[in-house]
mmCIF file with all atom_site columns, C-alpha atoms in Angstrom:
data_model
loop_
_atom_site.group_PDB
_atom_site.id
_atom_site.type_symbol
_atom_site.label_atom_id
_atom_site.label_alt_id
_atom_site.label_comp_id
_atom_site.label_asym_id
_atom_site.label_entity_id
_atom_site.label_seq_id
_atom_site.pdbx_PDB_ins_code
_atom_site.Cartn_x
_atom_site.Cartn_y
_atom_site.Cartn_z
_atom_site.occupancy
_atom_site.B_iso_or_equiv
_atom_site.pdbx_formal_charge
_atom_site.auth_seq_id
_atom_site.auth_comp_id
_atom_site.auth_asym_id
_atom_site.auth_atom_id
_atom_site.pdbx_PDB_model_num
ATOM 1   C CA . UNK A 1 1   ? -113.436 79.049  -146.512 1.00 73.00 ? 29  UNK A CA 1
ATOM 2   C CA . UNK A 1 2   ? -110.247 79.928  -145.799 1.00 86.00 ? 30  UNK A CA 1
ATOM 3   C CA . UNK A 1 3   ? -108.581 77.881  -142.616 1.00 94.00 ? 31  UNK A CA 1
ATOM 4   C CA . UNK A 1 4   ? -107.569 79.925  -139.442 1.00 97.00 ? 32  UNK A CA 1
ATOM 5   C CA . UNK A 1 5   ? -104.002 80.131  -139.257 1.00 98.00 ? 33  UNK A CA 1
ATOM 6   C CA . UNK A 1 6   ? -102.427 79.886  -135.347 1.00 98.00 ? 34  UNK A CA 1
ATOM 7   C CA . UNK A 1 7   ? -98.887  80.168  -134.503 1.00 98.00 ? 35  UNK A CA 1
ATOM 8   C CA . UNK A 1 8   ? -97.823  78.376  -131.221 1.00 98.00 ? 36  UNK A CA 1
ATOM 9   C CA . UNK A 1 9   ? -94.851  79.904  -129.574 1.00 98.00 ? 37  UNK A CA 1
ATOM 10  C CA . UNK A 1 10  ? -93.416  76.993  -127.009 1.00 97.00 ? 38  UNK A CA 1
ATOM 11  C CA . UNK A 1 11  ? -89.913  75.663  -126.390 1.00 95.00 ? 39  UNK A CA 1
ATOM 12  C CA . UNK A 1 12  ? -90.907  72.242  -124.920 1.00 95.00 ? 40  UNK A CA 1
ATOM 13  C CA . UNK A 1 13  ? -91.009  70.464  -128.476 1.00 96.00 ? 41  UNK A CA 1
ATOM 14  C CA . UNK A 1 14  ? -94.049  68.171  -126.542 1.00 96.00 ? 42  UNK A CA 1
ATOM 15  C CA . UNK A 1 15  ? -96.711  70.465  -125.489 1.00 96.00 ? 43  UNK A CA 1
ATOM 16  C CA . UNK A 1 16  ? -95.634  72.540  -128.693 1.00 97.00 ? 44  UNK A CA 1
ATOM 17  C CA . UNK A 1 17  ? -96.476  69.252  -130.795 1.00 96.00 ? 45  UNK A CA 1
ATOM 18  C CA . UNK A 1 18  ? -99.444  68.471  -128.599 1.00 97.00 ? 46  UNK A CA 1
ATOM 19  C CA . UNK A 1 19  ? -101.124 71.776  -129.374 1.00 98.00 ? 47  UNK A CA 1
ATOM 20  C CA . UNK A 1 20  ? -100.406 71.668  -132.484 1.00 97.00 ? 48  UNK A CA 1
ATOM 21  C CA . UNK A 1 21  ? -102.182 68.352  -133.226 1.00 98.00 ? 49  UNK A CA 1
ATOM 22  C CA . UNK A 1 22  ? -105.072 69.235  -131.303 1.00 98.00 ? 50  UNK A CA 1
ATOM 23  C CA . UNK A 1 23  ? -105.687 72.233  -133.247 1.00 98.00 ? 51  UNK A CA 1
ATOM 24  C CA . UNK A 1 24  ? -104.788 70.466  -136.383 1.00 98.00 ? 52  UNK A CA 1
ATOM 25  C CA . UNK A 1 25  ? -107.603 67.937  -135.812 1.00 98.00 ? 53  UNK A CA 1
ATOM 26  C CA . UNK A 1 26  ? -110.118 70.803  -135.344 1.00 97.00 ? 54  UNK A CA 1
ATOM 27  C CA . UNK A 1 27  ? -109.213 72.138  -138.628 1.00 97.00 ? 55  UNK A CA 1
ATOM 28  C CA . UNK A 1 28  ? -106.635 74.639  -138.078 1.00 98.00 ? 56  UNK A CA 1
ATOM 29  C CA . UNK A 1 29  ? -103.986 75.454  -139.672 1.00 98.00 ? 57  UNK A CA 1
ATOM 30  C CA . UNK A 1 30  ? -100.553 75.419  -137.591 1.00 98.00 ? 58  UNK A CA 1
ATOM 31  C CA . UNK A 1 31  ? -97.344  77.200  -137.752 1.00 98.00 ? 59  UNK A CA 1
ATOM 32  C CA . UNK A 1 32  ? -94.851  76.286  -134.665 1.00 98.00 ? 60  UNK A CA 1
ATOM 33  C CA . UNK A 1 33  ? -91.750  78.518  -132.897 1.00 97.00 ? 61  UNK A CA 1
ATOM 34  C CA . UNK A 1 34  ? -89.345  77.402  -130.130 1.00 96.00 ? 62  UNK A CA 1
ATOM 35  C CA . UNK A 1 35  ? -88.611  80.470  -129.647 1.00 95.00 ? 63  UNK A CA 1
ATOM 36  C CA . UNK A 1 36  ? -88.737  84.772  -130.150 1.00 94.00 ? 64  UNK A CA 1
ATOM 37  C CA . UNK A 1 37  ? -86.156  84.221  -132.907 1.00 94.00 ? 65  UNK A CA 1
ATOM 38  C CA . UNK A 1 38  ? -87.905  81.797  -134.502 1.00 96.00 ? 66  UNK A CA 1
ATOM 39  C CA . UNK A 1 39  ? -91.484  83.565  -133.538 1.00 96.00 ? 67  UNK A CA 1
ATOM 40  C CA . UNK A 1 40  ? -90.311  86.781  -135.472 1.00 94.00 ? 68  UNK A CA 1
ATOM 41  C CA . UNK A 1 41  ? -89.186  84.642  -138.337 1.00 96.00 ? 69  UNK A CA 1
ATOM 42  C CA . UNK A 1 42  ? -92.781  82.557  -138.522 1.00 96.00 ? 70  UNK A CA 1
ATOM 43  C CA . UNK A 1 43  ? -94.170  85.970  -138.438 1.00 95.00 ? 71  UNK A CA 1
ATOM 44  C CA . UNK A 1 44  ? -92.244  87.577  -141.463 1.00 93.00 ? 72  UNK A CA 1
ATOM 45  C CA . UNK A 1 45  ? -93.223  84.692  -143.639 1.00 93.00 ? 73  UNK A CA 1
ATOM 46  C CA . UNK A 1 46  ? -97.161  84.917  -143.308 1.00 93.00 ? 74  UNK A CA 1
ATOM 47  C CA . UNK A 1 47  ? -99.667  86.595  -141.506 1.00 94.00 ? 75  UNK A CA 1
ATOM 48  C CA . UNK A 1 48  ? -101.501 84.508  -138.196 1.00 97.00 ? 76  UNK A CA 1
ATOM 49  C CA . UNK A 1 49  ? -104.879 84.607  -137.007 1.00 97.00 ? 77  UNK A CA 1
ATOM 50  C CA . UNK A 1 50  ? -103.921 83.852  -133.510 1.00 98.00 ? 78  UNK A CA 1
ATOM 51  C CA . UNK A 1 51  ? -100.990 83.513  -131.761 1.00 98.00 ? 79  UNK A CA 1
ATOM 52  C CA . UNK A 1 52  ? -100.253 80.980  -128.379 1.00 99.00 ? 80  UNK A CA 1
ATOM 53  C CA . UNK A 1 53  ? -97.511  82.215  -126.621 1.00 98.00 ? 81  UNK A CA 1
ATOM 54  C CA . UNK A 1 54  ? -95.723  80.421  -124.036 1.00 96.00 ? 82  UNK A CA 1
ATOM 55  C CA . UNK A 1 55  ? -94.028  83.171  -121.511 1.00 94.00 ? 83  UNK A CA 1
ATOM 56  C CA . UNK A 1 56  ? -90.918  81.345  -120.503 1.00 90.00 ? 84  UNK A CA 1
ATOM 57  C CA . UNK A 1 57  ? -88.690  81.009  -123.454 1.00 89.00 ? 85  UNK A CA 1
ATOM 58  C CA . UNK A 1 58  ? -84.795  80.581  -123.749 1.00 84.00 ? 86  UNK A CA 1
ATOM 59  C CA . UNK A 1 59  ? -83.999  84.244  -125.543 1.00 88.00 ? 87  UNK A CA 1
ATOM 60  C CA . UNK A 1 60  ? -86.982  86.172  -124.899 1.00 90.00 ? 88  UNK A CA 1
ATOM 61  C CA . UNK A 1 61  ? -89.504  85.598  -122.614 1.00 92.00 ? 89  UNK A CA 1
ATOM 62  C CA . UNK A 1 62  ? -93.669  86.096  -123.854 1.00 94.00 ? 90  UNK A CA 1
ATOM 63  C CA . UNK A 1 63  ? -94.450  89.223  -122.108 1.00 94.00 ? 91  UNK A CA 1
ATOM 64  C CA . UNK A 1 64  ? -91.091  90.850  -123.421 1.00 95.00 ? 92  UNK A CA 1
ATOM 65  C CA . UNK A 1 65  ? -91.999  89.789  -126.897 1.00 96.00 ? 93  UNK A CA 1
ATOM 66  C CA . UNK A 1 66  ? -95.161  91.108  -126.210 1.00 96.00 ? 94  UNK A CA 1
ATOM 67  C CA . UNK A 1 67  ? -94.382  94.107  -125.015 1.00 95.00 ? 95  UNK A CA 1
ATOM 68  C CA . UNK A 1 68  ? -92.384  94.766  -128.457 1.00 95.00 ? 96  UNK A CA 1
ATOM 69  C CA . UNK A 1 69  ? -94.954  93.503  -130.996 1.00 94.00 ? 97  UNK A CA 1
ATOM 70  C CA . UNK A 1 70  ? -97.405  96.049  -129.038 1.00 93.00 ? 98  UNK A CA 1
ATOM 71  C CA . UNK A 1 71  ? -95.375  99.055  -128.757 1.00 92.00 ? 99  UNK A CA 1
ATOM 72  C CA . UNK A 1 72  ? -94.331  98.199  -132.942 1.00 92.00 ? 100 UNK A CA 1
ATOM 73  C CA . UNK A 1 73  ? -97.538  98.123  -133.855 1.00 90.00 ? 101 UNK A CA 1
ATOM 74  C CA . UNK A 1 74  ? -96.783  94.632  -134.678 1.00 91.00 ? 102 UNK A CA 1
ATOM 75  C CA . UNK A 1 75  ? -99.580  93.190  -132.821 1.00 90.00 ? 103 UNK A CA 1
ATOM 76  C CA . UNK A 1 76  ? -101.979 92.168  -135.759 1.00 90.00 ? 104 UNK A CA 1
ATOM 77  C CA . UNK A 1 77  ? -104.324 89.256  -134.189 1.00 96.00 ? 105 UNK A CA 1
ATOM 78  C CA . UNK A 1 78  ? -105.077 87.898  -131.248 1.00 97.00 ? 106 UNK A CA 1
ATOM 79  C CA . UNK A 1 79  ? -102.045 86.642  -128.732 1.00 98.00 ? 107 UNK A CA 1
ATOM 80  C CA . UNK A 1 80  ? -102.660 83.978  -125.936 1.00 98.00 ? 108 UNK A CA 1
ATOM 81  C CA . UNK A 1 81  ? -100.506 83.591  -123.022 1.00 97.00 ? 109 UNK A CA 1
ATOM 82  C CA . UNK A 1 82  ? -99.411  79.948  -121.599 1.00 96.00 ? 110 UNK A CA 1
ATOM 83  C CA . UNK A 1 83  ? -97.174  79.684  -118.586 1.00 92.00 ? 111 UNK A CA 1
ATOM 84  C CA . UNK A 1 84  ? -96.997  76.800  -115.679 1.00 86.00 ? 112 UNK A CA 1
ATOM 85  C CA . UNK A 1 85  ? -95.307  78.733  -113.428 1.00 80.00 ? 113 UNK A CA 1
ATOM 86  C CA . UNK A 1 86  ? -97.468  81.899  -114.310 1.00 71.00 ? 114 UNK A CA 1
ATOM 87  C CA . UNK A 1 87  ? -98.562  84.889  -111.444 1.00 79.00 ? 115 UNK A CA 1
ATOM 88  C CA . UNK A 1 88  ? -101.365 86.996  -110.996 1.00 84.00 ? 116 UNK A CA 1
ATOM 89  C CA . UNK A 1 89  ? -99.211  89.880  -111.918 1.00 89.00 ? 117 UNK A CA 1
ATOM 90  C CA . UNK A 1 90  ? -98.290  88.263  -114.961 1.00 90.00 ? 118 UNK A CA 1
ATOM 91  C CA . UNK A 1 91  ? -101.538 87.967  -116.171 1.00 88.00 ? 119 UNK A CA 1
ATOM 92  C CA . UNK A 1 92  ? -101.981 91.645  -115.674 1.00 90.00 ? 120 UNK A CA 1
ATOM 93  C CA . UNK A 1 93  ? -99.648  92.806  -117.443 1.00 92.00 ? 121 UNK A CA 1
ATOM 94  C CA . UNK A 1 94  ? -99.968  90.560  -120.254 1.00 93.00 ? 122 UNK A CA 1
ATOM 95  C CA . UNK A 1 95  ? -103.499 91.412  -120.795 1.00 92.00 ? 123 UNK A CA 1
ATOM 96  C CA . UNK A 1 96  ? -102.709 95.366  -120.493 1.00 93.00 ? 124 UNK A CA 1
ATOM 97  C CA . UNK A 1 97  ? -100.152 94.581  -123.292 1.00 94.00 ? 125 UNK A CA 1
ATOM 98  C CA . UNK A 1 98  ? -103.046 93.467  -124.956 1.00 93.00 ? 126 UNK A CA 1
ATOM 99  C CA . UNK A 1 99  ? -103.373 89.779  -124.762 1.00 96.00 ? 127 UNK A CA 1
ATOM 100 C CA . UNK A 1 100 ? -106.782 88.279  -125.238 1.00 96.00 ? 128 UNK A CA 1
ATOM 101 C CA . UNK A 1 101 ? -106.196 85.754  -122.199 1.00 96.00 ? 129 UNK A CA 1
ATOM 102 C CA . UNK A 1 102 ? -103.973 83.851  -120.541 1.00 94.00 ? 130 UNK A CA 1
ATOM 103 C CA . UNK A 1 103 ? -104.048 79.965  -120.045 1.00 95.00 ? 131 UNK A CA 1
ATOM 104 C CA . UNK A 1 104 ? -102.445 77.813  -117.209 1.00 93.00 ? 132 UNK A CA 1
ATOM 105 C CA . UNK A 1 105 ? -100.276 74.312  -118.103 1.00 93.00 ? 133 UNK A CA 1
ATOM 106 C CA . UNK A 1 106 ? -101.151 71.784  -117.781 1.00 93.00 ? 134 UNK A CA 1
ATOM 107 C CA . UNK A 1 107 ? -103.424 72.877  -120.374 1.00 95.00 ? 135 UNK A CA 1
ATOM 108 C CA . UNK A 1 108 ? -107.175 72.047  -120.805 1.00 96.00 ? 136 UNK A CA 1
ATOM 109 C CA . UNK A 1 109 ? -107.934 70.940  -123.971 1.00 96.00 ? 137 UNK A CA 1
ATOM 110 C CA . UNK A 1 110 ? -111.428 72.134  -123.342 1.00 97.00 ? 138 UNK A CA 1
ATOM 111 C CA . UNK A 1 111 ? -110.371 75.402  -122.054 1.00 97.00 ? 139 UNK A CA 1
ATOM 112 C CA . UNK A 1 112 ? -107.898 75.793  -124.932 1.00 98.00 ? 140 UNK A CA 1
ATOM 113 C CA . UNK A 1 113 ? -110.311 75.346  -127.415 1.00 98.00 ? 141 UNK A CA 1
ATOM 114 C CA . UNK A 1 114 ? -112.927 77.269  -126.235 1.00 98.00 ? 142 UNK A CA 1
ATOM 115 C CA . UNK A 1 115 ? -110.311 80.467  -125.513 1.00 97.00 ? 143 UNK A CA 1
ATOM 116 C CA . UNK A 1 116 ? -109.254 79.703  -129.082 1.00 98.00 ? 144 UNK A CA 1
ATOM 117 C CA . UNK A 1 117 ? -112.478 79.794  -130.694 1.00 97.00 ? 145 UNK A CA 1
ATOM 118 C CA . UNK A 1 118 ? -113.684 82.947  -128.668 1.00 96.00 ? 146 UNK A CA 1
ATOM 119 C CA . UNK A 1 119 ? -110.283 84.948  -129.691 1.00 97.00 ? 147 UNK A CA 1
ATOM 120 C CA . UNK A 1 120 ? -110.874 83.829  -133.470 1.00 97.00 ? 148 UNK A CA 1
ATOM 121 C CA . UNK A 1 121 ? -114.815 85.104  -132.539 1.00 95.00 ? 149 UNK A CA 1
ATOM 122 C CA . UNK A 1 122 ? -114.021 88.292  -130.839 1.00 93.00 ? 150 UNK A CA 1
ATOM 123 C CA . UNK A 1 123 ? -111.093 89.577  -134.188 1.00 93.00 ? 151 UNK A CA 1
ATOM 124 C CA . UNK A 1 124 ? -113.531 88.686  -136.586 1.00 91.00 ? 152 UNK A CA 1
ATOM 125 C CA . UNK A 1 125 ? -116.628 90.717  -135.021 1.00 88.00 ? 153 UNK A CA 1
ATOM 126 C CA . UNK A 1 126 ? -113.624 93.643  -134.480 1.00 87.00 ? 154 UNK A CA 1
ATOM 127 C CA . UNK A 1 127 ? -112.590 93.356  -137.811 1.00 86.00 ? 155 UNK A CA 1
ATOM 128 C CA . UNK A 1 128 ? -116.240 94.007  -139.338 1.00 81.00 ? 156 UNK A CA 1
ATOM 129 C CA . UNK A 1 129 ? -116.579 96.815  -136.710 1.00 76.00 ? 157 UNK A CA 1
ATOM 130 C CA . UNK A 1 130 ? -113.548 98.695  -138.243 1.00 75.00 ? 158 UNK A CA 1
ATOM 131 C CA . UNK A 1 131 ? -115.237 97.430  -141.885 1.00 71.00 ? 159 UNK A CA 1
ATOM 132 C CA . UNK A 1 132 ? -118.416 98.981  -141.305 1.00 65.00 ? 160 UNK A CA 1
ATOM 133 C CA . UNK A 1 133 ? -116.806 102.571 -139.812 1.00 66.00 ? 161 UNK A CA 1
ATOM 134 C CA . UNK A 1 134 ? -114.975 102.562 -142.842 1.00 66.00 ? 162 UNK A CA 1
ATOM 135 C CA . UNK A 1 135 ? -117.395 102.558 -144.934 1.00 60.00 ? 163 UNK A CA 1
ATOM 136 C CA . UNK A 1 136 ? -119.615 104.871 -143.235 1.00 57.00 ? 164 UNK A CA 1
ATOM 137 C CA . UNK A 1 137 ? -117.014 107.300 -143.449 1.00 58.00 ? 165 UNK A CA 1
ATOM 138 C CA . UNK A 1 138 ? -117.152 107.337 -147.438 1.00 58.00 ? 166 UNK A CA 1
ATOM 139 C CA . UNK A 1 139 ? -120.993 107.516 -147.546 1.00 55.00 ? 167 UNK A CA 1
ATOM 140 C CA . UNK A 1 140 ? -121.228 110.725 -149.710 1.00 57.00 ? 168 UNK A CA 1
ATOM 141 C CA . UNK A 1 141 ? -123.882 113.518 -149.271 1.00 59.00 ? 169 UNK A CA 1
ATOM 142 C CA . UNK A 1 142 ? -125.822 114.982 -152.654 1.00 59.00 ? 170 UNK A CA 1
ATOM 143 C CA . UNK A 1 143 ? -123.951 117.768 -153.099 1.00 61.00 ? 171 UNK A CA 1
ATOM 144 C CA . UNK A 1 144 ? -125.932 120.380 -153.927 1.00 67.00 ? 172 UNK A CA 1
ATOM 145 C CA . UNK A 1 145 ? -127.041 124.179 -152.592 1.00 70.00 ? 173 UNK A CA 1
ATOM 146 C CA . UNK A 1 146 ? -129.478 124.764 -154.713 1.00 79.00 ? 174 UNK A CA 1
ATOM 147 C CA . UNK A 1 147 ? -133.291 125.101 -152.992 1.00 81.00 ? 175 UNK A CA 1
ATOM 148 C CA . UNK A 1 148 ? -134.238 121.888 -155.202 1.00 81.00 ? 176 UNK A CA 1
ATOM 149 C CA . UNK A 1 149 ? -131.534 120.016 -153.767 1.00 79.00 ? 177 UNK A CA 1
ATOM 150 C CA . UNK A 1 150 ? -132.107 121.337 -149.942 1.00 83.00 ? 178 UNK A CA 1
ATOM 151 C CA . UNK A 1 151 ? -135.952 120.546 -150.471 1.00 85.00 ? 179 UNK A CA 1
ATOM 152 C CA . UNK A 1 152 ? -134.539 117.008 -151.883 1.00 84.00 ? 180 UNK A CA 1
ATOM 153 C CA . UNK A 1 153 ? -132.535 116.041 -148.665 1.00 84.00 ? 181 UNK A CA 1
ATOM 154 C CA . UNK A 1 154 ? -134.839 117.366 -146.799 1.00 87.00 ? 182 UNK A CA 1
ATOM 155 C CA . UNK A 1 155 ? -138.216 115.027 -147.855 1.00 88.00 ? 183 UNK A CA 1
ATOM 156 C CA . UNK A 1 156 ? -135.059 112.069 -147.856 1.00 85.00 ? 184 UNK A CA 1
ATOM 157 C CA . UNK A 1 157 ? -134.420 112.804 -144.149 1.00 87.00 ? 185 UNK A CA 1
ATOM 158 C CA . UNK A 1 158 ? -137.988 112.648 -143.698 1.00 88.00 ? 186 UNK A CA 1
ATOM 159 C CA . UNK A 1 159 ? -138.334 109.662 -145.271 1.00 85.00 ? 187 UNK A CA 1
ATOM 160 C CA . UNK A 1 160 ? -135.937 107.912 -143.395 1.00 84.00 ? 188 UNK A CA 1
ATOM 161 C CA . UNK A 1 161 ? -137.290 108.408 -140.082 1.00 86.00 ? 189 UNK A CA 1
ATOM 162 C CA . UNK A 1 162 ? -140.489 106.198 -141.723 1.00 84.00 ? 190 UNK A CA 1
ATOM 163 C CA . UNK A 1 163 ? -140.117 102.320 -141.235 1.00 82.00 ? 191 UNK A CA 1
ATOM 164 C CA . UNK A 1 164 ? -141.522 102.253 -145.338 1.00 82.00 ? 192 UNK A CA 1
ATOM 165 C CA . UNK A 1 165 ? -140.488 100.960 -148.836 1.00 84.00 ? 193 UNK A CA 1
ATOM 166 C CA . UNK A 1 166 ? -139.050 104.085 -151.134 1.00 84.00 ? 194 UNK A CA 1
ATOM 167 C CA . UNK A 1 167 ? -138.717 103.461 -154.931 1.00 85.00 ? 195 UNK A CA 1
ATOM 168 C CA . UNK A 1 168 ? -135.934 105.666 -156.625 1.00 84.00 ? 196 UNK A CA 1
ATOM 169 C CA . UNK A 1 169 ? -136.263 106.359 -160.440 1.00 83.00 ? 197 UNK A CA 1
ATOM 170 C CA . UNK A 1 170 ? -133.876 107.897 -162.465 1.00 78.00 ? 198 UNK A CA 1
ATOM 171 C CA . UNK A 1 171 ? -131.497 108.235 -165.530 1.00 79.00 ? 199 UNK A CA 1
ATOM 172 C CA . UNK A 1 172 ? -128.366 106.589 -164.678 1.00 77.00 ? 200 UNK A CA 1
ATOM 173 C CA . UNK A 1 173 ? -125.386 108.433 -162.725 1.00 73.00 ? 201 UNK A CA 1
ATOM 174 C CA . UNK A 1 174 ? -128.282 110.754 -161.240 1.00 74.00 ? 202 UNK A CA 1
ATOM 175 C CA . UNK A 1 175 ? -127.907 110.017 -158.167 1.00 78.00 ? 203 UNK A CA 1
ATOM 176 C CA . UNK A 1 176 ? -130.087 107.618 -156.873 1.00 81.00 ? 204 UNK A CA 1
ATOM 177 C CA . UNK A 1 177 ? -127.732 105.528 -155.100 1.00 81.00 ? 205 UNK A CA 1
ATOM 178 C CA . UNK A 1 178 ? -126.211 108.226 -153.534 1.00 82.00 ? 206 UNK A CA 1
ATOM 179 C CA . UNK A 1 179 ? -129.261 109.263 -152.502 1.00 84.00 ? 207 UNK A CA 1
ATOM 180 C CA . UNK A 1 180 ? -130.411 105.991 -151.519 1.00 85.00 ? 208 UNK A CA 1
ATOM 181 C CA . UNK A 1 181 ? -127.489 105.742 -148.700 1.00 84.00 ? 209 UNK A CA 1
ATOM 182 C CA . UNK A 1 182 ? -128.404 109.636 -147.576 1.00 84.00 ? 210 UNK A CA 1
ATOM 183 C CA . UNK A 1 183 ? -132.170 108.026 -146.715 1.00 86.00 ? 211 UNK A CA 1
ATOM 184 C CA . UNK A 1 184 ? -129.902 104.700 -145.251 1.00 84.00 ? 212 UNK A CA 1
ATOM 185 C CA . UNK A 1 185 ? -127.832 106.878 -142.839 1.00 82.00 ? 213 UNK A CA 1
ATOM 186 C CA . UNK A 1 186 ? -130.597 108.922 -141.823 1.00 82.00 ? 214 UNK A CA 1
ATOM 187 C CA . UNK A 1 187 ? -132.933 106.114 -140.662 1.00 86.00 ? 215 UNK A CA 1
ATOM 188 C CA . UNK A 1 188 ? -133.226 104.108 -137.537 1.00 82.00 ? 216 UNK A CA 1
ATOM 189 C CA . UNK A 1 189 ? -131.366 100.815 -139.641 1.00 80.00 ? 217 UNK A CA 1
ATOM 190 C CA . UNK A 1 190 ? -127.924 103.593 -140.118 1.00 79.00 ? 218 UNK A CA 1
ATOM 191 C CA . UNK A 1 191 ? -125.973 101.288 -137.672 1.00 76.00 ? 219 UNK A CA 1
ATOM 192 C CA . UNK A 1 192 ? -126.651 98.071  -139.819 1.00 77.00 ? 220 UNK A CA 1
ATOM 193 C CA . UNK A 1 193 ? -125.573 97.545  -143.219 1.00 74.00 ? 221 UNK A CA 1
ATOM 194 C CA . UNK A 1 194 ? -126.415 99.189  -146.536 1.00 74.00 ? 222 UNK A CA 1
ATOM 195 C CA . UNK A 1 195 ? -126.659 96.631  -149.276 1.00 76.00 ? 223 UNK A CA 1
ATOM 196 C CA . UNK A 1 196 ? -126.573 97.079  -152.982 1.00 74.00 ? 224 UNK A CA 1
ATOM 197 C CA . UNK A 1 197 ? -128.279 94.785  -155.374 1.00 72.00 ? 225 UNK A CA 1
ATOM 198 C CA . UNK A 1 198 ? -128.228 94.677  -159.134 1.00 68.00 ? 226 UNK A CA 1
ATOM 199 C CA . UNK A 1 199 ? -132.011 94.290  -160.763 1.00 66.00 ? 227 UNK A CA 1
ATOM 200 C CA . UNK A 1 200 ? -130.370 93.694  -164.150 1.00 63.00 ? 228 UNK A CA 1
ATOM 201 C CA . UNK A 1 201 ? -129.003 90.331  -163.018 1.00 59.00 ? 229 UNK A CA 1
ATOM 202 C CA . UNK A 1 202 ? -132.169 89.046  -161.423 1.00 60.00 ? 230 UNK A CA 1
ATOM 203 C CA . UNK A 1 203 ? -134.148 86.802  -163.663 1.00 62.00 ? 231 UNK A CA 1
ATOM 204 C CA . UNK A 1 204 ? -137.355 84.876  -162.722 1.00 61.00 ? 232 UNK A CA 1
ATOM 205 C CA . UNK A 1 205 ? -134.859 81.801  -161.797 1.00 60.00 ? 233 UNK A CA 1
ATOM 206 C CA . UNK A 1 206 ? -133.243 83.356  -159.442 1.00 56.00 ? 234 UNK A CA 1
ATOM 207 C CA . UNK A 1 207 ? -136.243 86.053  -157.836 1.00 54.00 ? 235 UNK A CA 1
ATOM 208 C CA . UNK A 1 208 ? -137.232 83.838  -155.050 1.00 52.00 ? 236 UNK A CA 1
#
């Protein structure tokens, strides 16, 4: 499985090499920036997971660069805010810029953690939300007018609102999966997923 890749975004070289040990010894993988310049280049060379950004910075300060990646477009994963000399209204705006949280220094290592591993959480669970709408939105209808076809859907409808087992038969490219996922979406399961499998690679090794 493919590592988690964070970015920290700090111009005190110590807490910058702090965090990036500690995440490094929880199995991360760790890009570092001292600053927007060198943020923007970190960011052109790979794609992040997560971002920590520190708001008081030499060129740019956090919420500024912030504000840009979000109005770009540029704002990909999740971003969380550090500051020691942070305010309420800081935080405010940072989150309505769309940052996942903001963290205090001195840092918790705890805390940091935990808001690190809850970000990752929250993208992911996102990410299979925008998945799963995408691939409702390709499910394809029989096509069809005929009274055959309309008498069809209709007993498929019917079947779907049955918690039962339906066996489809049929020459293949007739339909059947097609139809299958027309009985999927119109059943009480059409929010979870719709998953294909083979028969002609099951053998009785691998059945159970």
């Amino acid at each position: 499985m493919k590592k988690p890749h964070i970015l920290v975004i700090d111009d005190e070289p110590d807490i910058r090499n702090l965090i990036g040990d500690i995440l490094e010894d929880e199995d991360y993988e760790v890009s570092t920036a001292d600053s927007a310049a060198a943020a923007h280049q970190a960011r052109h060379e790979c794609r992040h997971d997560l971002i920590l950004l520190d708001i008081w910075m030499p060129d740019t300060d956090g919420v500024t660069l912030l504000k840009e990646w979000s109005t770009t477009g540029e704002l990909s994963c999740p971003v969380i805010m550090m500051s020691g000399h942070g305010t309420v209204e800081t935080a405010v705006e940072a989150t309505r810029l769309g940052a996942y949280d903001f963290l205090e220094k001195p840092l918790s290592i705890a805390k940091l953690l935990l808001t690190v591993e809850r970000a990752l959480e929250a993208e992911k669970l996102k990410q299979e939300n925008i998945d799963l709408k995408q691939y409702a939105s390709t499910i394809q209808e029989p096509l069809g007018s005929s009274q055959q076809i309309q008498q069809l859907l209709e007993q498929a409808r019917r079947l779907g609102q049955h918690d039962t087992r339906v066996l489809l038969t049929g020459e293949p490219g007739s339909g059947k999966e097609t139809l299958a996922r027309y009985i999927h979406e119109h059943s009480a399961r059409k929010n979870g997923a719709f998953i294909e499998l083979n028969t002609g690679i099951i053998t009785s090794h691998n059945a159970l």
